[in-house]
Amino acid sequence: MDGMVQAPARAAGVAVGIRGLRKAFGGPAVLQGIDLDIPAGQFLAVVGRSGCGKSTLLRLIAGLEQPGGGSLTLRAGQDLLAPAAAVRLMFQEPRLLPWSSIGGNVEVGLPRGLAAAERAARARAALAEVGLAERAAEWPAVLSGGQKQRVALARALVSRPRLLALDEPLGALDALTRIGMQALVEAVWRAEGFTAVLVTHDVGEAVALADRVILLEQGRVAMDVPIDLPRPRRHGDAALAALEARILDRLLAAER
Amino acid sequence: MSGAVLAPAGLAAPAAGRLGPAWRGLVRAALPWLLPALLLLAWQAGSMAGWIAEEVLPAPSAVLAAGWELARSGELLRNIEVSTWRALTGFAIGGGLGLGFGVLTGLSRLGERLLDSSVQMLRNIPHLALIPLVILWFGIDEAAKLFLVALGSFFPVYVNTMHGVRSVDPQLVEMGRAYGMDAPTLFRRIVLPGALPSVFVGLRYGLGIMWLTLIVAETIAANSGIGYMAMHAREFMLVDVVVFSILVYALLGKLADSLARLLERLCLSWNPAYRSA
Ligand SMILES: Nc1ncnc2c1ncn2[C@@H]1O[C@H](COP(=O)(O)OP(=O)(O)OP(=O)(O)O)[C@@H](O)[C@H]1O
Ligand SMILES: [Mg+2]
């Protein structure tokens, strides 16, 4: 993997520029004018109540939905990029193809037109990154939930995306597996330098992982909190707990 | 019952101490054949004792002898060939069309609106009821049999393919889109494999209908094939040949189903439900 560092493939993150972004599904607008700048390489966490439009925002960034108004651009330096080329999305469920081997599932993340040998080699390398290199030939059905989600992470990373969008990918995991996955996501993010946007219900997870946490409320960015704490961060750190309490207070206040 | 069958292996304990598992495997493999074998024995004994009249049901040995005679003259093989060709060709046409239309209506709302209700209406006509009409159209030509077999096997393949395509996990389809798959790739890597278990259900059901249709068609309107062989023998009161023809049909049907199951197991080996044995 290190051999690829000097190749142009070492993708630095993209910067995201969002201006007055609106989206409605027939009824009242879900997003009613989002303004947000995500610098290249930043780790952004998005929190908010269920149904506030977090997934919708992420799907807009990933190009799976079209904006109802406003603009959304992805930039690397001066170049404008299409979401399909730059963004990889990780879902709450692993969404692996049960009829493809684990290696074959990771290859889904690769661009087309590569030789078979190279595809397999890159898939194996991505699997090694998530600690599953030996399992490439097996069916996904034999994996545990946490392992499946690691395969999904490898699939998202194998094309070296410049933005990784994560929609509560750890929501269904048990506490211990979750902490392990958080460390893994943080490690690959630091190693690869992509921009990360993590949607999560767990404010503790958001402040532990992100450079910055935004809170969505009534279709707008209601709170924007930088997390300027050194990494690696320790669970139960007092400064983290204080930030978490501040965001939670705001979330609960909106609830009333 | 299994206790009684297993008892001999258990009684031979001192000698068969090491053979135990092998014996048990053998007994387990033989168990499904026990009842048919007993029936056959009873049938043979009944015939030999004169309880079963020969012109009603000839003894198994007589049936076997008739079969041997047919095989030696080459008549058997020729008729099996003709029937198998009809079955497979008709099934390829009907099943192929069913697969194609099933995918079409499964994928496209327009295709469904255009085709599905017409197909469902046709499905309610028992295809064997068309035999008089088919004879009027095609005589007792090959085309008549092919038409009936194709028609009969079309519907189960069509219905199950459409259902299979419809029930492909939309989350996987969305994943494929998000990962940049174009429409043909999406179909090949997600829709088709996702629909396959259901397609196989239709395939196996269609195979059953294929034989049933062919039996009826060959019995009523043919001058070759196994059904014809049986009808021809009936005219000469050759009951043993009639019974033998029925057995050949049963064997061919079983063979087709076994092949389909094998194919199913090979294609669906990713699915834990099909991986056993
Ligand atoms: N494809 C769609 N069609 C219609 N309505 C939709 C669609 N997608 C989202 N919505 C609506 O938009 C709103 C926001 O949905 P979204 O999935 O973005 O919420 P969320 O913040 O991710 O919630 P959760 O935390 O529960 O995942 C919801 O009211 C939802 O019903
Ligand atoms: Mg969501």
Coordinates of N, CA, C and O in Angstrom, one line a residue, chain B residues 35-176:
Chain B
L35 N -39.2 -48.4 1.2 CA -40.6 -48.5 0.9 C -40.8 -48.9 -0.5 O -41.6 -49.9 -0.8
P36 N -40.2 -48.2 -1.5 CA -40.4 -48.7 -2.9 C -39.9 -50.1 -3.1 O -40.6 -50.9 -3.8
A37 N -38.8 -50.5 -2.5 CA -38.3 -51.9 -2.7 C -39.3 -52.9 -2.1 O -39.6 -53.9 -2.8
L38 N -39.9 -52.6 -0.9 CA -40.9 -53.5 -0.4 C -42.1 -53.6 -1.3 O -42.6 -54.7 -1.5
L39 N -42.6 -52.5 -1.8 CA -43.7 -52.5 -2.7 C -43.5 -53.3 -3.9 O -44.3 -54.1 -4.3
L40 N -42.3 -53.1 -4.4 CA -41.9 -53.9 -5.6 C -41.9 -55.4 -5.4 O -42.4 -56.2 -6.2
L41 N -41.3 -55.7 -4.2 CA -41.3 -57.1 -3.8 C -42.7 -57.7 -3.7 O -43.0 -58.8 -4.2
A42 N -43.6 -56.9 -3.0 CA -45.0 -57.4 -2.8 C -45.7 -57.5 -4.1 O -46.4 -58.5 -4.4
W43 N -45.4 -56.6 -5.0 CA -46.0 -56.6 -6.4 C -45.5 -57.9 -7.1 O -46.4 -58.7 -7.6
Q44 N -44.2 -58.2 -7.1 CA -43.7 -59.3 -7.7 C -44.3 -60.6 -7.1 O -44.8 -61.5 -7.9
A45 N -44.3 -60.6 -5.8 CA -44.9 -61.8 -5.1 C -46.3 -62.0 -5.5 O -46.8 -63.1 -5.8
G46 N -47.1 -60.9 -5.5 CA -48.5 -60.9 -5.8 C -48.8 -61.5 -7.2 O -49.7 -62.3 -7.4
S47 N -47.9 -61.1 -8.1 CA -48.1 -61.5 -9.5 C -47.8 -63.0 -9.6 O -48.5 -63.8 -10.3
M48 N -46.7 -63.4 -8.9 CA -46.3 -64.8 -9.0 C -47.3 -65.7 -8.4 O -47.5 -66.8 -8.9
A49 N -47.9 -65.2 -7.3 CA -48.9 -66.0 -6.7 C -50.3 -66.0 -7.4 O -51.2 -66.7 -7.1
G50 N -50.4 -65.2 -8.4 CA -51.6 -65.1 -9.2 C -52.7 -64.2 -8.7 O -53.8 -64.2 -9.1
W51 N -52.3 -63.4 -7.6 CA -53.3 -62.5 -7.0 C -53.6 -61.3 -7.9 O -54.6 -60.7 -7.9
I52 N -52.5 -60.9 -8.7 CA -52.7 -59.8 -9.6 C -52.7 -60.3 -11.0 O -51.8 -60.9 -11.5
A53 N -53.9 -60.0 -11.7 CA -54.0 -60.6 -13.0 C -53.0 -59.9 -14.0 O -52.8 -58.7 -13.9
E54 N -52.5 -60.7 -14.9 CA -51.4 -60.3 -15.7 C -51.9 -59.2 -16.7 O -51.2 -58.3 -17.0
E55 N -53.2 -59.3 -17.1 CA -53.7 -58.2 -18.1 C -54.0 -56.9 -17.3 O -54.2 -55.9 -18.0
V56 N -54.1 -57.0 -16.0 CA -54.3 -55.7 -15.3 C -52.9 -55.1 -15.0 O -52.7 -53.9 -15.2
L57 N -52.0 -55.8 -14.4 CA -50.7 -55.3 -14.0 C -49.7 -56.4 -14.1 O -49.7 -57.3 -13.2
P58 N -48.9 -56.4 -15.1 CA -47.9 -57.5 -15.2 C -46.8 -57.4 -14.1 O -46.6 -56.3 -13.6
A59 N -46.2 -58.5 -13.9 CA -45.2 -58.5 -12.8 C -44.0 -57.6 -13.2 O -43.7 -57.4 -14.4
P60 N -43.3 -57.1 -12.2 CA -42.1 -56.2 -12.4 C -41.1 -56.9 -13.4 O -40.6 -56.2 -14.2
S61 N -41.0 -58.2 -13.2 CA -40.0 -58.9 -14.0 C -40.5 -58.8 -15.5 O -39.6 -58.6 -16.4
A62 N -41.8 -58.9 -15.7 CA -42.3 -58.9 -17.1 C -42.1 -57.5 -17.7 O -41.8 -57.3 -18.8
V63 N -42.4 -56.5 -16.8 CA -42.2 -55.1 -17.3 C -40.8 -54.9 -17.7 O -40.4 -54.3 -18.7
L64 N -39.9 -55.4 -16.8 CA -38.4 -55.2 -17.1 C -38.0 -55.9 -18.4 O -37.3 -55.4 -19.2
A65 N -38.6 -57.1 -18.6 CA -38.3 -57.9 -19.8 C -38.8 -57.1 -21.0 O -38.1 -57.0 -22.0
A66 N -40.0 -56.5 -20.9 CA -40.5 -55.7 -22.1 C -39.6 -54.6 -22.3 O -39.3 -54.2 -23.5
G67 N -39.1 -53.9 -21.3 CA -38.2 -52.8 -21.4 C -36.9 -53.2 -22.1 O -36.4 -52.5 -23.0
W68 N -36.4 -54.3 -21.7 CA -35.2 -54.9 -22.3 C -35.3 -55.1 -23.8 O -34.5 -54.8 -24.6
E69 N -36.5 -55.7 -24.1 CA -36.8 -56.0 -25.5 C -36.8 -54.7 -26.3 O -36.2 -54.6 -27.4
L70 N -37.5 -53.6 -25.7 CA -37.6 -52.3 -26.4 C -36.2 -51.7 -26.6 O -35.9 -51.1 -27.6
A71 N -35.4 -51.9 -25.5 CA -34.1 -51.3 -25.6 C -33.2 -52.0 -26.6 O -32.5 -51.3 -27.4
R72 N -33.3 -53.3 -26.7 CA -32.5 -54.0 -27.7 C -32.9 -53.7 -29.1 O -32.0 -53.6 -30.0
S73 N -34.2 -53.5 -29.4 CA -34.6 -53.2 -30.7 C -34.2 -51.7 -31.1 O -34.4 -51.3 -32.3
G74 N -33.8 -50.9 -30.1 CA -33.5 -49.5 -30.4 C -34.7 -48.6 -30.4 O -34.6 -47.4 -30.5
E75 N -35.9 -49.2 -30.2 CA -37.1 -48.4 -30.2 C -37.1 -47.5 -29.0 O -37.5 -46.3 -29.1
L76 N -36.7 -48.0 -27.9 CA -36.7 -47.2 -26.6 C -35.9 -46.0 -26.8 O -36.4 -44.9 -26.5
L77 N -34.7 -46.1 -27.2 CA -33.8 -45.0 -27.3 C -34.3 -44.0 -28.2 O -34.3 -42.7 -28.0
R78 N -34.8 -44.4 -29.4 CA -35.3 -43.5 -30.4 C -36.5 -42.7 -29.8 O -36.5 -41.5 -29.9
N79 N -37.4 -43.4 -29.1 CA -38.5 -42.6 -28.5 C -38.1 -41.7 -27.4 O -38.6 -40.6 -27.3
I80 N -37.1 -42.1 -26.6 CA -36.7 -41.2 -25.5 C -36.0 -40.0 -26.2 O -36.3 -38.9 -25.7
E81 N -35.3 -40.2 -27.2 CA -34.6 -39.1 -27.9 C -35.7 -38.1 -28.4 O -35.6 -36.9 -28.1
V82 N -36.7 -38.6 -29.1 CA -37.7 -37.8 -29.6 C -38.4 -37.0 -28.5 O -38.6 -35.8 -28.6
S83 N -38.8 -37.7 -27.4 CA -39.5 -37.0 -26.3 C -38.6 -36.0 -25.7 O -39.1 -34.9 -25.3
T84 N -37.4 -36.3 -25.4 CA -36.5 -35.4 -24.7 C -36.2 -34.2 -25.6 O -36.3 -33.0 -25.1
W85 N -36.1 -34.4 -26.9 CA -35.9 -33.2 -27.8 C -37.1 -32.3 -27.7 O -37.0 -31.1 -27.6
R86 N -38.3 -32.9 -27.8 CA -39.5 -32.1 -27.7 C -39.6 -31.3 -26.4 O -39.9 -30.1 -26.3
A87 N -39.3 -32.1 -25.3 CA -39.4 -31.4 -24.0 C -38.4 -30.3 -23.9 O -38.8 -29.2 -23.5
L88 N -37.2 -30.5 -24.2 CA -36.2 -29.5 -24.0 C -36.4 -28.3 -25.0 O -36.2 -27.1 -24.6
T89 N -36.7 -28.6 -26.2 CA -36.9 -27.5 -27.2 C -38.1 -26.6 -26.7 O -38.0 -25.4 -26.7
G90 N -39.2 -27.3 -26.4 CA -40.4 -26.6 -26.0 C -40.1 -25.8 -24.7 O -40.5 -24.6 -24.6
F91 N -39.4 -26.4 -23.8 CA -39.1 -25.7 -22.5 C -38.1 -24.5 -22.8 O -38.3 -23.4 -22.2
A92 N -37.2 -24.7 -23.7 CA -36.2 -23.6 -24.0 C -37.0 -22.4 -24.5 O -36.8 -21.3 -24.1
I93 N -38.0 -22.7 -25.4 CA -38.7 -21.6 -26.0 C -39.6 -20.9 -24.9 O -39.6 -19.7 -24.7
G94 N -40.4 -21.8 -24.2 CA -41.3 -21.2 -23.3 C -40.6 -20.6 -22.1 O -40.9 -19.5 -21.7
G95 N -39.6 -21.3 -21.5 CA -38.9 -20.8 -20.4 C -38.1 -19.6 -20.7 O -38.1 -18.6 -20.0
G96 N -37.5 -19.6 -21.9 CA -36.7 -18.4 -22.4 C -37.6 -17.2 -22.5 O -37.3 -16.1 -22.0
L97 N -38.8 -17.3 -23.1 CA -39.7 -16.2 -23.2 C -40.2 -15.8 -21.9 O -40.3 -14.6 -21.6
G98 N -40.5 -16.8 -21.0 CA -40.9 -16.4 -19.6 C -39.9 -15.6 -18.9 O -40.2 -14.6 -18.2
L99 N -38.6 -16.0 -19.0 CA -37.5 -15.3 -18.4 C -37.4 -13.9 -18.9 O -37.4 -12.9 -18.1
G100 N -37.5 -13.8 -20.2 CA -37.4 -12.4 -20.9 C -38.5 -11.5 -20.5 O -38.3 -10.4 -20.0
F101 N -39.7 -12.0 -20.6 CA -40.9 -11.2 -20.2 C -40.9 -10.9 -18.7 O -41.3 -9.8 -18.3
G102 N -40.5 -11.9 -17.9 CA -40.5 -11.7 -16.5 C -39.5 -10.6 -16.1 O -39.9 -9.7 -15.3
V103 N -38.4 -10.6 -16.7 CA -37.4 -9.5 -16.4 C -38.0 -8.2 -16.9 O -37.9 -7.2 -16.1
L104 N -38.5 -8.2 -18.0 CA -39.1 -6.9 -18.6 C -40.2 -6.3 -17.7 O -40.1 -5.2 -17.3
T105 N -41.1 -7.1 -17.3 CA -42.2 -6.6 -16.5 C -41.7 -6.4 -15.0 O -42.2 -5.5 -14.3
G106 N -40.7 -7.1 -14.6 CA -40.2 -6.9 -13.3 C -39.4 -5.6 -13.2 O -39.5 -4.9 -12.2
L107 N -38.7 -5.2 -14.3 CA -37.9 -4.0 -14.2 C -38.7 -2.8 -14.5 O -38.4 -1.7 -14.0
S108 N -39.6 -2.8 -15.5 CA -40.2 -1.6 -16.0 C -41.7 -1.6 -15.7 O -42.5 -2.5 -16.0
R109 N -42.1 -0.5 -15.1 CA -43.6 -0.2 -14.8 C -44.4 -0.2 -16.1 O -45.5 -0.8 -16.1
L110 N -43.8 0.4 -17.1 CA -44.5 0.4 -18.4 C -44.7 -1.0 -18.9 O -45.8 -1.3 -19.3
G111 N -43.6 -1.8 -18.8 CA -43.7 -3.2 -19.3 C -44.8 -3.9 -18.5 O -45.6 -4.7 -19.1
E112 N -44.9 -3.7 -17.2 CA -45.9 -4.4 -16.4 C -47.3 -3.9 -16.8 O -48.2 -4.8 -17.0
R113 N -47.5 -2.6 -17.0 CA -48.8 -2.1 -17.3 C -49.3 -2.7 -18.7 O -50.4 -3.0 -18.9
L114 N -48.3 -2.7 -19.6 CA -48.6 -3.2 -20.9 C -48.9 -4.7 -21.0 O -49.8 -5.1 -21.7
L115 N -48.1 -5.5 -20.3 CA -48.2 -6.9 -20.5 C -48.8 -7.7 -19.4 O -49.5 -8.7 -19.7
D116 N -48.6 -7.3 -18.2 CA -48.9 -8.3 -17.1 C -50.3 -8.7 -17.0 O -50.6 -9.9 -16.9
S117 N -51.3 -7.8 -17.2 CA -52.7 -8.2 -17.0 C -53.1 -9.1 -18.2 O -53.9 -10.1 -18.0
S118 N -52.6 -8.9 -19.4 CA -52.9 -9.8 -20.5 C -52.3 -11.2 -20.2 O -53.0 -12.2 -20.4
V119 N -51.1 -11.2 -19.7 CA -50.5 -12.5 -19.4 C -51.3 -13.2 -18.3 O -51.6 -14.5 -18.4
Q120 N -51.7 -12.5 -17.3 CA -52.5 -13.1 -16.2 C -53.8 -13.6 -16.7 O -54.3 -14.7 -16.2
M121 N -54.4 -13.0 -17.7 CA -55.6 -13.4 -18.2 C -55.4 -14.8 -18.9 O -56.2 -15.7 -18.8
L122 N -54.4 -14.8 -19.8 CA -54.1 -16.0 -20.5 C -53.8 -17.2 -19.6 O -54.1 -18.3 -19.9
R123 N -53.2 -16.8 -18.4 CA -52.7 -17.8 -17.5 C -53.9 -18.6 -17.0 O -53.8 -19.8 -16.6
N124 N -55.1 -18.0 -17.0 CA -56.2 -18.7 -16.4 C -56.9 -19.7 -17.3 O -57.8 -20.4 -17.0
I125 N -56.4 -19.7 -18.6 CA -56.9 -20.8 -19.5 C -56.0 -22.0 -19.3 O -54.8 -21.9 -19.5
P126 N -56.6 -23.1 -18.9 CA -55.7 -24.3 -18.8 C -55.1 -24.6 -20.2 O -55.9 -24.8 -21.1
H127 N -53.8 -24.7 -20.3 CA -53.3 -24.8 -21.6 C -53.6 -26.1 -22.3 O -53.6 -26.2 -23.5
L128 N -53.9 -27.1 -21.5 CA -54.3 -28.4 -22.1 C -55.6 -28.4 -22.8 O -55.9 -29.2 -23.7
A129 N -56.4 -27.4 -22.4 CA -57.8 -27.2 -23.0 C -57.6 -26.8 -24.4 O -58.6 -26.9 -25.2
L130 N -56.4 -26.3 -24.8 CA -56.2 -25.8 -26.2 C -55.9 -27.0 -27.1 O -55.8 -26.7 -28.3
I131 N -55.8 -28.2 -26.6 CA -55.3 -29.3 -27.5 C -56.2 -29.4 -28.8 O -55.6 -29.5 -29.9
P132 N -57.5 -29.4 -28.7 CA -58.3 -29.6 -29.9 C -57.9 -28.5 -30.9 O -57.8 -28.7 -32.1
L133 N -57.8 -27.2 -30.4 CA -57.5 -26.1 -31.3 C -56.1 -26.3 -31.9 O -55.9 -26.0 -33.1
V134 N -55.2 -26.7 -31.0 CA -53.8 -26.9 -31.5 C -53.7 -27.9 -32.6 O -53.0 -27.8 -33.6
I135 N -54.5 -29.0 -32.4 CA -54.5 -30.0 -33.5 C -55.1 -29.5 -34.8 O -54.6 -29.8 -35.8
L136 N -56.1 -28.6 -34.6 CA -56.7 -28.0 -35.8 C -55.7 -27.1 -36.5 O -55.6 -27.1 -37.7
W137 N -54.9 -26.4 -35.7 CA -53.9 -25.5 -36.3 C -52.7 -26.3 -36.9 O -52.3 -26.0 -38.0
F138 N -52.1 -27.2 -36.1 CA -50.8 -27.8 -36.5 C -50.9 -29.2 -36.9 O -49.9 -29.8 -37.2
G139 N -52.1 -29.8 -36.8 CA -52.2 -31.3 -37.0 C -51.5 -32.0 -35.9 O -51.4 -31.5 -34.8
I140 N -50.9 -33.2 -36.2 CA -50.1 -33.8 -35.1 C -48.7 -33.6 -35.4 O -47.8 -34.4 -35.0
D141 N -48.4 -32.5 -35.9 CA -47.0 -32.1 -36.3 C -46.2 -31.9 -35.0 O -46.7 -31.7 -33.9
E142 N -44.8 -31.8 -35.2 CA -44.0 -31.4 -34.1 C -44.4 -30.1 -33.4 O -44.4 -29.9 -32.2
A143 N -44.8 -29.2 -34.3 CA -45.1 -27.8 -33.8 C -46.2 -27.9 -32.8 O -46.1 -27.1 -31.8
A144 N -47.1 -28.8 -32.9 CA -48.2 -28.9 -31.9 C -47.7 -29.1 -30.5 O -48.0 -28.5 -29.5
K145 N -46.8 -30.1 -30.4 CA -46.2 -30.5 -29.1 C -45.3 -29.4 -28.6 O -45.4 -29.0 -27.4
L146 N -44.5 -28.8 -29.4 CA -43.6 -27.7 -29.0 C -44.5 -26.5 -28.5 O -44.2 -26.0 -27.5
F147 N -45.5 -26.2 -29.2 CA -46.4 -25.1 -28.8 C -46.9 -25.3 -27.4 O -46.9 -24.5 -26.6
L148 N -47.5 -26.5 -27.2 CA -48.1 -26.8 -25.9 C -47.1 -26.8 -24.8 O -47.4 -26.2 -23.7
V149 N -46.0 -27.4 -25.0 CA -44.9 -27.5 -23.9 C -44.4 -26.1 -23.6 O -44.3 -25.7 -22.5
A150 N -44.2 -25.3 -24.7 CA -43.7 -23.9 -24.5 C -44.7 -23.1 -23.7 O -44.4 -22.4 -22.8
L151 N -46.0 -23.2 -24.1 CA -47.1 -22.5 -23.5 C -47.2 -22.9 -22.0 O -47.3 -22.0 -21.1
G152 N -47.1 -24.2 -21.7 CA -47.2 -24.6 -20.3 C -46.1 -24.2 -19.5 O -46.3 -23.8 -18.3
S153 N -44.9 -24.2 -20.0 CA -43.7 -23.8 -19.1 C -43.5 -22.3 -19.1 O -42.7 -21.9 -18.2
F154 N -44.1 -21.6 -20.0 CA -43.9 -20.1 -20.0 C -44.4 -19.5 -18.6 O -43.7 -18.8 -18.0
F155 N -45.6 -19.9 -18.2 CA -46.2 -19.1 -17.1 C -45.5 -19.2 -15.8 O -45.2 -18.2 -15.2
P156 N -45.1 -20.4 -15.3 CA -44.4 -20.5 -14.0 C -43.1 -19.7 -14.1 O -42.7 -19.0 -13.1
V157 N -42.4 -19.8 -15.2 CA -41.1 -19.1 -15.3 C -41.3 -17.6 -15.3 O -40.7 -16.9 -14.6
Y158 N -42.3 -17.2 -16.0 CA -42.6 -15.8 -16.1 C -43.0 -15.2 -14.8 O -42.4 -14.2 -14.3
V159 N -43.9 -15.8 -14.1 CA -44.4 -15.3 -12.8 C -43.3 -15.2 -11.8 O -43.2 -14.2 -11.1
N160 N -42.6 -16.3 -11.7 CA -41.5 -16.3 -10.6 C -40.3 -15.4 -11.0 O -39.7 -14.9 -10.1
T161 N -40.0 -15.2 -12.3 CA -39.0 -14.3 -12.6 C -39.4 -12.9 -12.3 O -38.6 -12.1 -11.7
M162 N -40.6 -12.5 -12.6 CA -41.1 -11.2 -12.3 C -41.0 -10.9 -10.8 O -40.5 -9.9 -10.4
H163 N -41.5 -11.9 -10.1 CA -41.5 -11.8 -8.6 C -40.1 -11.6 -8.1 O -39.8 -10.8 -7.2
G164 N -39.2 -12.5 -8.6 CA -37.8 -12.4 -8.2 C -37.2 -11.1 -8.5 O -36.5 -10.5 -7.6
V165 N -37.4 -10.5 -9.7 CA -36.8 -9.2 -10.0 C -37.4 -8.1 -9.1 O -36.7 -7.3 -8.6
R166 N -38.7 -8.2 -8.9 CA -39.4 -7.3 -8.0 C -38.8 -7.3 -6.6 O -38.7 -6.2 -6.0
S167 N -38.5 -8.4 -6.1 CA -38.2 -8.5 -4.7 C -36.7 -8.4 -4.4 O -36.2 -8.6 -3.3
V168 N -35.9 -7.9 -5.4 CA -34.5 -7.7 -5.2 C -34.4 -6.5 -4.2 O -35.1 -5.5 -4.3
D169 N -33.5 -6.7 -3.2 CA -33.3 -5.7 -2.1 C -33.0 -4.3 -2.7 O -31.9 -4.1 -3.3
P170 N -33.9 -3.3 -2.5 CA -33.7 -2.0 -3.1 C -32.5 -1.3 -2.5 O -31.8 -0.5 -3.1
Q171 N -32.1 -1.7 -1.2 CA -30.9 -1.2 -0.6 C -29.6 -1.5 -1.4 O -28.7 -0.8 -1.5
L172 N -29.6 -2.8 -1.9 CA -28.5 -3.2 -2.7 C -28.4 -2.5 -4.0 O -27.4 -2.1 -4.5
V173 N -29.6 -2.3 -4.6 CA -29.7 -1.5 -5.9 C -29.1 -0.1 -5.7 O -28.3 0.4 -6.5
E174 N -29.5 0.5 -4.6 CA -29.1 1.8 -4.3 C -27.6 1.9 -4.1 O -26.9 2.8 -4.5
M175 N -27.1 0.8 -3.4 CA -25.6 0.7 -3.2 C -24.9 0.7 -4.5 O -23.9 1.4 -4.7
G176 N -25.4 -0.1 -5.4 CA -24.8 -0.3 -6.7 C -24.8 1.1 -7.5 O -23.8 1.4 -8.1

